[in-house]
Every structure is written in structure tokens, then in C-alpha cells.
C-alpha positions as a Markdown table, in Angstrom:
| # | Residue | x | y | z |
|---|---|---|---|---|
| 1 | Unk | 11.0 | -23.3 | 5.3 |
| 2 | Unk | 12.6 | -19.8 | 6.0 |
| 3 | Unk | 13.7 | -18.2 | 2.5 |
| 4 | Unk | 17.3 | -16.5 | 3.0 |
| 5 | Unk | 15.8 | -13.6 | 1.0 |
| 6 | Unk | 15.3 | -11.2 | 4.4 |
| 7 | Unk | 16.9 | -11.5 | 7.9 |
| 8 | Unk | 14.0 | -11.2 | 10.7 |
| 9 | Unk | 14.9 | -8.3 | 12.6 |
| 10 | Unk | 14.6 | -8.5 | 16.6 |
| 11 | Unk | 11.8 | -5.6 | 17.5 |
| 12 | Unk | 8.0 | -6.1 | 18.7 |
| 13 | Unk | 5.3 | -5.8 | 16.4 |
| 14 | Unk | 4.1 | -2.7 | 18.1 |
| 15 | Unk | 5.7 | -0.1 | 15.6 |
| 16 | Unk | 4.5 | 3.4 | 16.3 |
| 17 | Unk | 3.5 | 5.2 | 19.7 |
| 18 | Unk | 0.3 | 6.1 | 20.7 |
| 19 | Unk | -1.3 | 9.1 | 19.3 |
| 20 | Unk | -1.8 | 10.8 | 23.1 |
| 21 | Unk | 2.3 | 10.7 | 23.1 |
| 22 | Unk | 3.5 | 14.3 | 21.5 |
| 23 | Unk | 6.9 | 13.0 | 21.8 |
| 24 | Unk | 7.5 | 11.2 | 18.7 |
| 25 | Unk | 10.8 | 11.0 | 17.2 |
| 26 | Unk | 12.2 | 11.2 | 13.4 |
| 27 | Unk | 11.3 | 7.3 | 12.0 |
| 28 | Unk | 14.8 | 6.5 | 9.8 |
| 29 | Unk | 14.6 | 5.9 | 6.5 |
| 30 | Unk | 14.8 | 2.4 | 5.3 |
| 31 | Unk | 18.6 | 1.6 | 4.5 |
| 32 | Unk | 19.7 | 0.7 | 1.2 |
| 33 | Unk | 19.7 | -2.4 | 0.4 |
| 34 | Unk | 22.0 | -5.4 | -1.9 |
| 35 | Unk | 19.9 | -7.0 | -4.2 |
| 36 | Unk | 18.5 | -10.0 | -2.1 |
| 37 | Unk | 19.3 | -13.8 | -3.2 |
| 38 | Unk | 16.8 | -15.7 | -4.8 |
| 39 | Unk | 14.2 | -17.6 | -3.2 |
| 40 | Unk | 14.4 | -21.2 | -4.3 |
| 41 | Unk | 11.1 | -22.9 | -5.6 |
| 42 | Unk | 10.5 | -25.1 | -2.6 |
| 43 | Unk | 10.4 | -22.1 | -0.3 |
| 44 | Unk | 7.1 | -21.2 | 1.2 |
| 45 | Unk | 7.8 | -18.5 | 3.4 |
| 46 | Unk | 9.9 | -15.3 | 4.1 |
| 47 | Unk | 10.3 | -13.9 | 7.4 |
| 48 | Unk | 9.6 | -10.1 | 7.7 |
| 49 | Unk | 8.6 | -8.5 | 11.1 |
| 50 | Unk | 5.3 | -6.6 | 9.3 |
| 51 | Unk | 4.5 | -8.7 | 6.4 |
| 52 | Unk | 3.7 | -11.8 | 6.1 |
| 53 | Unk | 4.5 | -13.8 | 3.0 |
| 54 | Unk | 3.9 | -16.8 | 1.9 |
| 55 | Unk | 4.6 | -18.4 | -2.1 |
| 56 | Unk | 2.3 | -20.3 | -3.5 |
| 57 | Unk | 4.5 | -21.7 | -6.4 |
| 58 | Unk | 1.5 | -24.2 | -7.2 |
| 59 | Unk | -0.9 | -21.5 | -8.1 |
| 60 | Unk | 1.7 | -18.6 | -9.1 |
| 61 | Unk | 0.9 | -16.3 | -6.6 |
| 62 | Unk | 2.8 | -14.4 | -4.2 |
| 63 | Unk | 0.7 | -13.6 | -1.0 |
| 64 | Unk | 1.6 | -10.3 | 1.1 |
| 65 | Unk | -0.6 | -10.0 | 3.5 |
| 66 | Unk | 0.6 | -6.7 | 6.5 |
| 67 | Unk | 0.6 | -8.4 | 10.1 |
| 68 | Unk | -2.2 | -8.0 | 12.6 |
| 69 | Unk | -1.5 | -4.6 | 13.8 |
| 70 | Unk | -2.6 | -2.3 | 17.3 |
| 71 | Unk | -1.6 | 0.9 | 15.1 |
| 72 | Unk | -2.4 | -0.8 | 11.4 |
| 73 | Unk | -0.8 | 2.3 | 9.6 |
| 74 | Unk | 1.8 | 3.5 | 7.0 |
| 75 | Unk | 5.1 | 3.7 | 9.3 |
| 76 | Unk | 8.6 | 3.7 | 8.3 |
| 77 | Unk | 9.1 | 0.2 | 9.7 |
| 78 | Unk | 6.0 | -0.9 | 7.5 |
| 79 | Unk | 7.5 | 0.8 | 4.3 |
| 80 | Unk | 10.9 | -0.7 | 4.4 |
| 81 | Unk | 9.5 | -4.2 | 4.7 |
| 82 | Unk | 7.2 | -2.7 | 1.8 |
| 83 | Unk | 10.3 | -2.4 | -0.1 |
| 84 | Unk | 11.6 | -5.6 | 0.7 |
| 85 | Unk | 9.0 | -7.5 | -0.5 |
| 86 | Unk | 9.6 | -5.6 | -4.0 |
| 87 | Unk | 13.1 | -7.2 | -4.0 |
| 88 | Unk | 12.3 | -10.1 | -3.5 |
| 89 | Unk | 9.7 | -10.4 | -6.2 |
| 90 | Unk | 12.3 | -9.0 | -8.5 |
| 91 | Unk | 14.8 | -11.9 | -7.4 |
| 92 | Unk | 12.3 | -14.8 | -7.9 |
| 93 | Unk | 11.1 | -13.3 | -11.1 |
| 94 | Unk | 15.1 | -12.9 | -12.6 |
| 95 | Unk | 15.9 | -16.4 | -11.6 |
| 96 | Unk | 12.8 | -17.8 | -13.0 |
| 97 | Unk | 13.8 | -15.8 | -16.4 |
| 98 | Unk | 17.6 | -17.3 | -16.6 |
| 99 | Unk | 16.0 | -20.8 | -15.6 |
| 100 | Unk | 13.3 | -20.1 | -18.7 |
| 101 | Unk | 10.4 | -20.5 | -16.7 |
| 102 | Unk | 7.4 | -18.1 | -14.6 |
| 103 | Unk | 7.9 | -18.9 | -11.3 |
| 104 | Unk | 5.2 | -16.3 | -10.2 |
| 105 | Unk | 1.8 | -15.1 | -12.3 |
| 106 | Unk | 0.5 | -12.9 | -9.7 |
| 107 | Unk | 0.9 | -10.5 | -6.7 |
| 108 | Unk | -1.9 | -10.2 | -3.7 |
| 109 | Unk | -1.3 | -7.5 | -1.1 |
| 110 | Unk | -3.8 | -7.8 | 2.0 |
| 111 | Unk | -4.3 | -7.1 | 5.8 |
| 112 | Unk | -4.4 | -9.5 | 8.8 |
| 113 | Unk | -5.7 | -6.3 | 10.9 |
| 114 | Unk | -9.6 | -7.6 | 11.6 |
| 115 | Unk | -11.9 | -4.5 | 10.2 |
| 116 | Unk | -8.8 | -2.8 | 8.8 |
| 117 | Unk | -6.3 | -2.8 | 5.5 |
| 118 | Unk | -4.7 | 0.6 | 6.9 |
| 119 | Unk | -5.6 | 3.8 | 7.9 |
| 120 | Unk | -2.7 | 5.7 | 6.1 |
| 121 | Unk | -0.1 | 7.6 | 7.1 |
| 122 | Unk | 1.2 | 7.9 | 10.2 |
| 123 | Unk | -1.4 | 11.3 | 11.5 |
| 124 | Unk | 0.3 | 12.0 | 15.0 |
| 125 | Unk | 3.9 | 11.9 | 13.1 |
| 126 | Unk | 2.6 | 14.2 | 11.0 |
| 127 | Unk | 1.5 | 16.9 | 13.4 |
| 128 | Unk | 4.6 | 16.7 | 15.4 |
| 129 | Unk | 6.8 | 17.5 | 12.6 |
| 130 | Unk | 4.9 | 20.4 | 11.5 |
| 131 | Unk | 4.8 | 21.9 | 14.9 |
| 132 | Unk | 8.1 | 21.8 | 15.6 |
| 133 | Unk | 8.9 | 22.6 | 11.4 |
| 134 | Unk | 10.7 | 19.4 | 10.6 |
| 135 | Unk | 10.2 | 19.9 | 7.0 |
| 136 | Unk | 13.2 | 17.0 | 6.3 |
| 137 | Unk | 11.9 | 14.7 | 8.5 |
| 138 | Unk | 8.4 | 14.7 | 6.8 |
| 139 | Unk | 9.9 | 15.0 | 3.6 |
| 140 | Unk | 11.8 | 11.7 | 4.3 |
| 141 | Unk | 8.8 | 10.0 | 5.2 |
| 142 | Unk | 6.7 | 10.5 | 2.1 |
| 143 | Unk | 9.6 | 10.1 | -0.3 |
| 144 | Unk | 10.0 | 6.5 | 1.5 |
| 145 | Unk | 5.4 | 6.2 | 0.5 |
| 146 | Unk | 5.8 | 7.1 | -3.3 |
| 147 | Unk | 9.1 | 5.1 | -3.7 |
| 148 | Unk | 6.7 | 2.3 | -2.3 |
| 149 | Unk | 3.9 | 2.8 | -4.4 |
| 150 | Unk | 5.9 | 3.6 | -7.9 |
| 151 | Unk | 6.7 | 0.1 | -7.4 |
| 152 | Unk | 3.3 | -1.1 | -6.9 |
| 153 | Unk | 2.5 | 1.0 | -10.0 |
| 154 | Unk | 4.9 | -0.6 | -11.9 |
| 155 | Unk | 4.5 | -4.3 | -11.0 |
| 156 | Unk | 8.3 | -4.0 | -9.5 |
| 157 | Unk | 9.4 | -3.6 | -13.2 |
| 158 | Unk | 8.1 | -7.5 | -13.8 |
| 159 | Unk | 5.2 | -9.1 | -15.9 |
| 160 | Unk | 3.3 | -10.1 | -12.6 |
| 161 | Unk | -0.4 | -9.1 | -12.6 |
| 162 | Unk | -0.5 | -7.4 | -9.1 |
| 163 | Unk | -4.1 | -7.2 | -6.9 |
| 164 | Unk | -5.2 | -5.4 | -3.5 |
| 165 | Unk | -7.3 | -7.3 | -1.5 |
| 166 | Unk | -9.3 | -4.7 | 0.9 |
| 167 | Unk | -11.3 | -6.5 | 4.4 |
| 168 | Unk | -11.4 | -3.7 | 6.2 |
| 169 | Unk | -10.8 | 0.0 | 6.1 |
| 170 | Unk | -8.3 | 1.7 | 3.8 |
| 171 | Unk | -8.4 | 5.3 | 5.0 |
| 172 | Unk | -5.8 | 8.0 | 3.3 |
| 173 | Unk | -2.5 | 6.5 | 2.3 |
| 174 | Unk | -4.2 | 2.6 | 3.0 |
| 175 | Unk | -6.4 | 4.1 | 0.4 |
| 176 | Unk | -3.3 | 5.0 | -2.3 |
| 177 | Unk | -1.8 | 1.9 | -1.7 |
| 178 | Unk | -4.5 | -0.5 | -2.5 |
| 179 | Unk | -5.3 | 1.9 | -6.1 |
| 180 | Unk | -1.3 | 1.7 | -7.0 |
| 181 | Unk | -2.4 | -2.4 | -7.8 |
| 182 | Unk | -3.6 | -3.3 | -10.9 |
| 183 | Unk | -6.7 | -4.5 | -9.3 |
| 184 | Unk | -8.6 | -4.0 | -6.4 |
| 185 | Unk | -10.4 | -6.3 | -5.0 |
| 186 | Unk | -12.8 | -5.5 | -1.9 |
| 187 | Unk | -15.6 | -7.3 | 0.3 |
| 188 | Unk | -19.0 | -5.6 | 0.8 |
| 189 | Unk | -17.9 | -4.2 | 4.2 |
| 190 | Unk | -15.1 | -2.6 | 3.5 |
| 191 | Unk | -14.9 | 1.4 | 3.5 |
| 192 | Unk | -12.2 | 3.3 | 1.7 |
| 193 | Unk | -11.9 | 7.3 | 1.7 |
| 194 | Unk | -9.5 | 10.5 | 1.9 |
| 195 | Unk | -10.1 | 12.4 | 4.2 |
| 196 | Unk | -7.2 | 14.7 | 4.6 |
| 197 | Unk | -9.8 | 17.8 | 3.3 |
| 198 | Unk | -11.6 | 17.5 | 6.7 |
| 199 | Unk | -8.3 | 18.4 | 7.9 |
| 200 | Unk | -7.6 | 21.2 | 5.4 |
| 201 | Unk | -5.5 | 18.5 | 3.2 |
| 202 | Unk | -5.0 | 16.6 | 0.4 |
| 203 | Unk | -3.7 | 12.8 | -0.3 |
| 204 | Unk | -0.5 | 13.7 | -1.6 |
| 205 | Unk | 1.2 | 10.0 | -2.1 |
| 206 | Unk | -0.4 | 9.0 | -5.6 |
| 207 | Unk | -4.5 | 9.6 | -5.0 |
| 208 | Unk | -5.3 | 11.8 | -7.6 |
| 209 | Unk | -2.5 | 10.2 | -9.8 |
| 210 | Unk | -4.0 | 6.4 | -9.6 |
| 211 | Unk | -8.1 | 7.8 | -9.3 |
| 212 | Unk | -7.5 | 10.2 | -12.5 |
| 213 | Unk | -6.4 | 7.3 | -14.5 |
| 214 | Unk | -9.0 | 5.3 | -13.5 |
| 215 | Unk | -11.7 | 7.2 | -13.2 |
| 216 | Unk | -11.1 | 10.4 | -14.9 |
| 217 | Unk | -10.0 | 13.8 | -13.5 |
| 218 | Unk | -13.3 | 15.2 | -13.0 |
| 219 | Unk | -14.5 | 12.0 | -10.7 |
| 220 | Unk | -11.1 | 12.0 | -8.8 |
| 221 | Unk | -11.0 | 15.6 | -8.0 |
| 222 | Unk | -14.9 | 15.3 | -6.4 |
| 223 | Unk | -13.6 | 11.9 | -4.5 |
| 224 | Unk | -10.5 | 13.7 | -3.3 |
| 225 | Unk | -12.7 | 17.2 | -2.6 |
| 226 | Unk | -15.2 | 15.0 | -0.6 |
| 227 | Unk | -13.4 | 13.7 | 2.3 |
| 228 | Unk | -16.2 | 11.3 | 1.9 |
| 229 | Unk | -15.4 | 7.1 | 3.5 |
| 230 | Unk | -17.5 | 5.3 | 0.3 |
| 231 | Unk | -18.1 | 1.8 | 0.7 |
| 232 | Unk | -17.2 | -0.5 | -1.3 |
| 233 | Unk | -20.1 | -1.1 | -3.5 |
| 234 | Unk | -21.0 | 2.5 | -3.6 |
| 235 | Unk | -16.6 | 2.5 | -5.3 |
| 236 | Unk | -17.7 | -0.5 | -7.6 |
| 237 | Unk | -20.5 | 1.4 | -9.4 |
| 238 | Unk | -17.7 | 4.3 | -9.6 |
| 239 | Unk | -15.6 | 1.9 | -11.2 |
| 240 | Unk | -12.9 | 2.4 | -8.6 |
| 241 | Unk | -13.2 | -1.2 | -7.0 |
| 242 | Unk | -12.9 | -4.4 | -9.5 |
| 243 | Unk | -14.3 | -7.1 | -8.0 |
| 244 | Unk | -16.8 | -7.2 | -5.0 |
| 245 | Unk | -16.8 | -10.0 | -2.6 |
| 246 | Unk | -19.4 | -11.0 | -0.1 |
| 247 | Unk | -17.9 | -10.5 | 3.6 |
| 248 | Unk | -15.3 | -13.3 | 4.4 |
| 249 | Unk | -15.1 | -13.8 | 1.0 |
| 250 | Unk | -12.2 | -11.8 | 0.1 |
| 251 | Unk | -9.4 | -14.4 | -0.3 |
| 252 | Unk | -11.7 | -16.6 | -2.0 |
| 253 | Unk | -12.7 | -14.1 | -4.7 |
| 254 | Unk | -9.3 | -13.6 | -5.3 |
| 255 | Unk | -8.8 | -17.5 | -6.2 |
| 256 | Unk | -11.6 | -17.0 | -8.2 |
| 257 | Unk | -11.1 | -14.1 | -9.7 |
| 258 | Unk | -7.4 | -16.0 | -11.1 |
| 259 | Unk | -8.8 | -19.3 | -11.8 |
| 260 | Unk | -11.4 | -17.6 | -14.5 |
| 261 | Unk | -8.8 | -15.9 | -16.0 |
| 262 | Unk | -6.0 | -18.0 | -15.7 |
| 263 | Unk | -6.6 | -19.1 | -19.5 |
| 264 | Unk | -6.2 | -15.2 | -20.2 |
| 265 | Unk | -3.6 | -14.5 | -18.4 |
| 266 | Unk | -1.1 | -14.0 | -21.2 |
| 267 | Unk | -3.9 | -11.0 | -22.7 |
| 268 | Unk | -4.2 | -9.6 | -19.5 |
| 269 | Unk | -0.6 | -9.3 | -18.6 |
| 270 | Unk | 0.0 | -7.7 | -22.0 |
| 271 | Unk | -3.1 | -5.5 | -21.6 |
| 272 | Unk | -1.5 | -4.1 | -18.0 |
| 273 | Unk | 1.7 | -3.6 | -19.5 |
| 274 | Unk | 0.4 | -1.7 | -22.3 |
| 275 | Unk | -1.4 | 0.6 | -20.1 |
| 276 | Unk | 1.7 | 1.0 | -18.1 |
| 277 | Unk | 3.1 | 2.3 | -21.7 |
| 278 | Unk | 0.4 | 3.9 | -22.6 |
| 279 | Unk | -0.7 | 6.0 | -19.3 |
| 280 | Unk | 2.8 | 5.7 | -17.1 |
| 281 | Unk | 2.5 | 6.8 | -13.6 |
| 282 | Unk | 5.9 | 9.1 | -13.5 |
| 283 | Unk | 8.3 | 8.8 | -10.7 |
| 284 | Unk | 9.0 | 12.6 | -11.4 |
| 285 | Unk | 4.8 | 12.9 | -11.3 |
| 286 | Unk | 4.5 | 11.5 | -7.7 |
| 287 | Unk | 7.2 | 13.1 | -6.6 |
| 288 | Unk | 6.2 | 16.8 | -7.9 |
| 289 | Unk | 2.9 | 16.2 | -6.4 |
| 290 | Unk | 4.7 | 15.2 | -2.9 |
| 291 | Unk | 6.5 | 18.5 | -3.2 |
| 292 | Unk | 3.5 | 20.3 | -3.4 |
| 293 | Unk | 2.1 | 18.0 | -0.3 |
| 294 | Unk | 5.4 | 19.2 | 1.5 |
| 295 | Unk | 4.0 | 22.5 | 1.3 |
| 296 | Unk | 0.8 | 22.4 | 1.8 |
| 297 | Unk | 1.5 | 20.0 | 5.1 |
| 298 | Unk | 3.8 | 22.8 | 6.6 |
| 299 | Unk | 1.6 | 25.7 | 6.1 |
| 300 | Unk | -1.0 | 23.7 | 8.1 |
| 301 | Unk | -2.3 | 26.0 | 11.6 |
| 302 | Unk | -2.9 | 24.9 | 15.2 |
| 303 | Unk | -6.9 | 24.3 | 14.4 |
| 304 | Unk | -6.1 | 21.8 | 11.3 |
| 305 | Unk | -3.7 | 19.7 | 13.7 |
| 306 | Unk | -6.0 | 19.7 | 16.0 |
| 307 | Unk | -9.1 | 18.3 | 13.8 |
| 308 | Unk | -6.2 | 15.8 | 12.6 |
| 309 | Unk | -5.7 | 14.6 | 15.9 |
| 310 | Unk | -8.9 | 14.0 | 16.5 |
| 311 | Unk | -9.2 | 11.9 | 13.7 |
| 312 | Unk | -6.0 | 9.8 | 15.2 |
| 313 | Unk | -8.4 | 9.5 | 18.4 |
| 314 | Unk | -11.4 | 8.5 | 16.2 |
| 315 | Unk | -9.6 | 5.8 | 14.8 |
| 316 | Unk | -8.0 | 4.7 | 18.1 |
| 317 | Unk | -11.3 | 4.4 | 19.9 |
| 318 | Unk | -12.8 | 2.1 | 16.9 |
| 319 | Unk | -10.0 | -0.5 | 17.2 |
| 320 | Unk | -10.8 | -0.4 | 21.4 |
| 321 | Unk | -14.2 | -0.9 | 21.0 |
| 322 | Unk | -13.2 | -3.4 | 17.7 |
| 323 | Unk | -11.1 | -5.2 | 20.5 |
């Protein structure tokens, strides 16, 4: 059954343009949007062109998983299905309040892309906007990535316990997206980095916010400063990931992971929303740093751009040869 929470909206999957096309234009920003209705407990399913969702009302869990993907990064299309996904958790959540019962325990945000979570933002738009100086148009972009991941950060402003489940590669802005979960959950295989220093850089949607609380300062600044891809057992013994899962294993951990502490899920959800109290990732904070992203992005020269391009190509020649 289709929930009436989201309309589909007639476009192809394929969302963003190669990177060998220079002419790129402006992505709009995701429209405001009423507050959607609530999904009804028998509902399974809502219909989004670049997430797929499914509600597992049995188990508590709300499964996001980002469609199978030829260009499996951040784009504007992405982020307002991002957002819309947030709504709806809100609605389910309300109505479950005023009908005095949890509909939901638990959030999982995954891939379908084979080999990839996301390799961040969207490189190629990047370039093109600083050559030709559109400071508003990239400005617009990564206010729509840190409206996204303050959600993330904060639940969506409900008790859920939320969890990133990484199968593949989480490169740049994947990367801040899967940290801006409560947990992170990641099979052997799976590499995760920033790498926007090779490119003279930094990850400016929520990195060193979501590593320094983590981690500490000290340990994010040398994983930002690295440009290193880690894998993901070298990030467990950092403390970054959570819970390692063998290879295939990733979906299953997660059911693990809730079943053992389904009898403490009451601590747990008080414990996240007492570090949410007590270590509050800002609004203002990501924002400020974004700013400072801004500026750094636009004094970027023709020799960065070009080693970011390259990377675009990199990436594009692994999914061929993945394919």
C-alpha cells in the first residue's frame, strides 16, 4: 500500500549530469513544504523517486534506504526527498503520541547503490559554480546539506534512536551524513574518508562538528587533515564506526544490533537524548562553519578544480568497471 504521505514525482532516476558535461545548471532548492498527513499503521510503503522506504511497524523500525543510483551522490533532488522523509517521521511519530502509543523505535538510513552509500556532494556542480562565481547558487546547495543533516542530528526533534547503515563507500558529504546518526553501523568492506584536502578543501557540511564529538578535536582535525579513505575496521578501533559487520551482513547486524537491545531501549533513547542536551549540535554551528566553506570553496584556483575533477572521473571509472 502507497502511504498518501508524498506524491511520486514523474522524472527518471538519473538525477545529475555527467561529470565530462561543464554545462551544469543551478539545482532548485527543495520547495517548502505543508506538514504531510500521517501514515496509517497498515501502511508499508511511501513512494519517493530516490528513497526507498518501507515501515516495519512489527519491529518499530523505519527503513530509508537511497535508490540504486548511476551518480550515487548528494544532489538537490536527493536532499529534498531527504527532507521528506524527516516529515514524515515527524507525522507518524505525532499521531502515534495523540493515539498514546510508539508507532516507531528506530530509524535506519542505507544505500541500494552496490559498492556505494554516497560519494558526497555533487563535485562537478561545485567546480562550475566557482568558475563562473555563483556564490548563491552554491550557497543554496549546502544550506539545503546542513538543514538535512541537523535533522539527522536531532532525530527529527523525536525519541527515535536513528542508525546509518554503510555497504559501500561513504566519501565526503556520504561520509557527514552517515556520522549525523546516532549510530553507525558498517560491513568490513566499506571505506569512508574526506578527501576534500587533496583538493585544497575541507568538509564543510557537519565533519568536524559530528567527528569532534565523537572522537575528540585532536582525532577529528588529523582525520579531516588526512584526506585519508579508512576502512571500516581501521574507523572501529577509532571509535568512529559502532558496530562492524561481516560483508553482506549489514542489514542483518542491524536486526541484531536492535533485538539485543530492544530490552534497553528505554536507557538508550534517554541516554541519546541527554547527549543531544548535553553536547547539542547547533543549527547556528553548522551553519557558521558552511559560511566559512562558502569562502574557502570560492577562493578555490584553476589547479584545485582540476585535481577535483579528476576525482569526479576516479569515481566515475570505479562504478564502469563496478558495472
Amino acid at each position: 500500500m502507497i502511504s498518501p504521505l508524498v506524491k511520486a514525482i514523474d522524472r527518471p532516476y538519473s538525477d545529475v549530469q555527467s561529470a565530462d558535461n561543464r554545462e551544469i545548471s543551478t539545482p532548485a532548492a527543495p520547495p517548502p513544504k505543508s506538514a504531510p498527513e500521517p501514515a496509517q499503521p497498515g501502511s508499508t510503503n511511501l513512494l519517493l523517486p530516490y528513497i526507498d522506504v518501507k515501515l516495519d511497524f512489527d519491529q518499530k523500525i523505519y527503513w530509508a534506504a537511497m535508490r540504486p543510483s548511476q551518480h550515487p551522490m548528494i544532489t538537490m533532488e536527493l536532499l529534498r526527498d531527504m527532507m521528506c522523509v524527516q516529515e514524515s517521521v515527524r507525522a507518524i511519530m505525532e499521531e502515534g503520541n495523540r493515539e498514546q502509543r510508539q508507532h516507531l523505535e528506530y530509524f535506519v538510513a542505507a544505500s541500494q547503490t552496490p559498492g556505494v552509500y554516497n560519494f558526497g556532494g555533487n563535485l562537478a556542480y561545485f567546480a562550475d559554480c566557482i568558475r563562473r562565481r555563483d556564490h548563491e547558487g552554491l550557497r543554496e546547495y549546502a544550506y539545503a546539506c546542513i538543514d538535512v543533516v541537523y535533522g539527522n542530528s536531532m532525530a527529527f526533534h523525536t525519541p527515535l534512536i536513528t542508525i546509518s547503515l554503510v555497504q559501500g563507500d561513504a566519501l565526503g558529504g556520504g561520509f557527514e551524513c552517515a556520522l549525523s546518526f546516532d549510530v553507525l553501523v558498517a560491513e568490513k568492506s566499506a571505506k569512508m574518508g574526506l578527501p576534500e584536502v587533496l583538493f585544497n578543501l575541507f568538509p564543510g557540511m557537519g565533519a568536524y562538528s559530528f567527528l569532534s564529538r565523537k572522537i575528540g578535536m585532536a582525532a577529528a582535525e588529523k582525520l579531516i587533515m588526512s584526506g585519508t579513505v579508512y576502512t571500516a575496521e581501521e574507523l572501529h578501533s577509532l571509535g568512529v564506526v559502532d558496530v562492524l559487520a561481516e560483508d553482506g551482513q549489514g542489514e542483518n547486524a542491524v536486526r541484531d544490533y536492535i533485538a539485543r537491545n530492544r530490552r534497553r531501549h528505554n536507557a538508550h533513547r534517554a541516554i541519546y537524548r541527554s547527549k543531544r542536551r548535553i553536547d547539542p549540535v547547533k543549527y547556528e554551528e553548522l551553519r557558521d562553519i558552511v559560511d566559512i566553506w562558502l569562502d574557502a570553496a570560492m577562493n578555490l584556483g584553476e589547479q584545485d578544480l582540476r585535481k577535483m575533477m579528476r576525482l569526479v572521473a576516479a569515481q566515475e571509472r570505479r562504478l564502469d568497471g563496478r558495472e
